[in-house]
């Protein structure tokens, strides 16, 4: 602000610097409408500098900063004068106080157990106001009441109704003025009342009747059986139906929901439209799907369509293990896949809904990770609706003070400035309004939003539990507390919206539907609206035949594209050198290295019109500087990706450096690939051991999702692995853990040792119709090993060799010992044998450890039927690596009467030693031992 203007302003001001909140408020009003402030203020604001071309927010923020600076200067303190202007200031401060802190005195807890202090800022006296001022008119600034001024009495009532009723809105932590104003407008213009039509009220009641009716029915029919009842949180059902209906009306085509087990059966039957008779069968122990293992009923997912005024919406409830909250990134990944398929980058066509428990949302780190992902390029989906079924009991028996440190369980959402709408679960109309605002906010601003459904749990953790044992006071109240259905039916009867007879009829009708085993969801439709057909991928196995070859001409053409660097895109000299080499590889002057082979595989896939998606902490460049799929312009920082320029109409190539997380990124990619059978999806761990942090995703989804839930997943995981003296952590990707999870041909574990192998392995994952996870122990030093090179001809066969026999021209009859191995140790064995000029040892590489290629190994062993010594050689300690999990496969392949021995590091608690010298000694010893013929 220019000196002169500021001086004039100060001279004419009644205000101290401490009143900047008021000035901000007034100035914002002035920006919205210059007539909304008094003439005196208008004159002051008119004198403020204008920045041509800048938007209102910018001008405002610049001036706001000026005010803030001013506020810090004690010399400028002037006392608020008495009189009308001073009161006006206080009134605007009162409005602000309600916006900031109204939620703290809102009526949120249906049980009335929350002990909340009176908030001083919400008291009239705190603002030097009193009921004596109630009849006086005041300017109400931006308070969205549809008028400029109000009597203080009316304003006070409106503020209490808006901010201290059944909705406690937390949104003043948002810095965007536009978003804050939008939320204010939505809440204040209706004073937080839903104003539902009679028909809408009836729908809400029906939702509550169904929620309550199903639980009572199950409780009576299957007493004591675990069902993780929704009772107490019944409003979740009308909430979800409102969300889906409104989303469909606004153009959404698919909704994907993730939730843990509480209330899941209710959602399945009363929202998704699962036939109750199927559920009853499951309670009775019957199941009609023939899955290898199957899963309990409260982990089941479901798919259906739901009719809305905007057309049918496809609903998918994600399958979910017991591990709380891990389903969130899975759901969001599934949504991203569906959005990508629909070429929708704004999120309008597919809506994610995640349903959380109150202690889980606060306690589980994966929630923070998904909030952190919510606006990141690789993972954003245009916002997620996050619902907390806040039943005030953590997990089985914990009280909130033991399960979190923040005021609300939802505090974590503030990290991304998500608005949080706390709502009393016993006021279903408020629930509907909160739901509408949440969805509209998500659609408008493409950001996450939270609805905290404050409710209670009518029974114990499961139906066999006795909750009074640990929560005696709460359950004294719960036992006497009427159900949400009862409360709402009574309300509608007393206001004359329905008669008692109608309420009873609806209840009886719902029960009849259950008795007859009929679908209870009027909006349910048979499934037609989902966007992908999985049938071509069903019923295949890893050794299926498929079109493999790719012509040399095509490879040359693609290689030239992969190696092409635009002239006007200067890159770092090291990258330039790498690309110069790639040009030589493309023209046949050099054999191809790993990075080139990988890029060529991606090029061949996008050339087929299929998508490639790679995420990982260093995915663009590659942890070890080998991939360079993204070229950074050294002058302007812009990025160029050769793989986006393969041909017109090619498949998308998406490579993204991920957020720094393993568990939620891997879960996201699992979700992505279980919703998208086409193309290649890769998650790359920066070092293989980083995948330790994502073990739950391997255990509970990747390795067993098909067997538990019949959901295929073609995700590829690149886990750098190899003993190069980098110490206990960065040596091992813990191969043994993946092998231990292998059964039922559930996934593939591969250790490719040449560029041609990685090329064909990646292509195989796409071209072959089978969709199963692929765990790859990917290399580090082999990326630049002079022997780890391949020709275009080797790639052109399209064959991934599960077993590679001896490559040197040795006399097979002279062989006395056969060494089996996988990965980089192969090259050490080969080089040592060559140095030794040995002819009596053959080295056979097992490139796919699971499913084990018995026949291929046996075919290779045909030449060695005379050999008596067979050894498995590994770099890993004996209790790790492939030895314990795979030795039975090796044994089964060797000739009868022969035996297999082990060569490698001795068993060890740590994966590797931390001293380079010890590492080198160990490595040399194991190579020597493997090559020694007894
Ligand atoms: P959704 O769009 O997830 O509701 O899936 C719709 C239908 O596609 C499901 O009912 C399944 O029949 C099939 N489907 C979806 N995902 C998979 C998958 N990962 N593997 C096999 N079939 C699937």
XYZ file of N, CA and C and ligand atoms in Angstrom, residues 254 302-303 314-316 338 527 530 532 534 538 673-675 710-713, ligand 1:
80
model
N -19.745 -44.734 -13.086
C -19.345 -45.836 -12.205
C -19.037 -45.277 -10.814
N -18.798 -56.914 -4.596
C -20.006 -57.132 -5.384
C -20.055 -56.117 -6.507
N -20.734 -56.494 -7.583
C -20.907 -55.571 -8.709
C -22.363 -55.577 -9.131
N -22.788 -47.958 -12.701
C -22.259 -49.264 -12.309
C -21.629 -49.151 -10.926
N -21.975 -50.088 -10.054
C -21.416 -50.074 -8.698
C -20.448 -51.235 -8.512
N -19.317 -50.953 -7.928
C -18.382 -52.032 -7.588
C -17.961 -51.842 -6.135
N -10.415 -46.961 -14.385
C -11.693 -46.767 -15.087
C -11.732 -45.385 -15.737
N -26.313 -56.066 -14.356
C -25.077 -55.360 -14.693
C -24.855 -55.240 -16.196
N -20.800 -51.682 -16.753
C -19.368 -51.639 -16.464
C -18.581 -51.562 -17.769
N -15.629 -52.776 -18.896
C -14.634 -53.695 -19.464
C -15.129 -55.137 -19.387
N -13.997 -58.976 -19.014
C -12.868 -59.805 -18.581
C -12.872 -61.195 -19.217
N -10.233 -64.987 -18.896
C -10.560 -66.017 -17.906
C -10.072 -67.387 -18.388
N -4.758 -52.625 -11.781
C -4.692 -53.800 -12.665
C -5.849 -54.767 -12.453
N -6.496 -54.713 -11.288
C -7.671 -55.582 -11.157
C -8.867 -54.952 -11.852
N -8.735 -53.704 -12.254
C -9.831 -53.075 -13.007
C -9.471 -52.906 -14.482
N -11.659 -64.433 -6.893
C -11.831 -64.600 -8.341
C -11.454 -63.360 -9.134
N -10.610 -62.510 -8.548
C -10.221 -61.289 -9.247
C -8.811 -61.441 -9.812
N -8.721 -61.376 -11.126
C -7.425 -61.505 -11.789
C -6.663 -60.197 -11.698
N -5.344 -60.312 -11.805
C -4.506 -59.118 -11.687
C -3.218 -59.361 -12.447
P -16.506 -54.329 -11.743
O -16.464 -53.299 -12.821
O -15.276 -54.343 -10.892
O -17.758 -54.253 -10.959
O -16.527 -55.726 -12.486
C -17.584 -56.116 -13.287
C -17.472 -57.581 -13.573
O -16.275 -57.831 -14.305
C -17.355 -58.433 -12.321
O -18.605 -58.849 -11.856
C -16.541 -59.597 -12.784
O -17.359 -60.540 -13.418
C -15.646 -59.008 -13.839
N -14.356 -58.608 -13.265
C -14.036 -57.418 -12.750
N -12.775 -57.380 -12.333
C -12.274 -58.586 -12.581
C -11.011 -59.172 -12.394
N -10.004 -58.486 -11.842
N -10.844 -60.457 -12.756
C -11.840 -61.147 -13.317
N -13.051 -60.647 -13.537
C -13.282 -59.372 -13.183
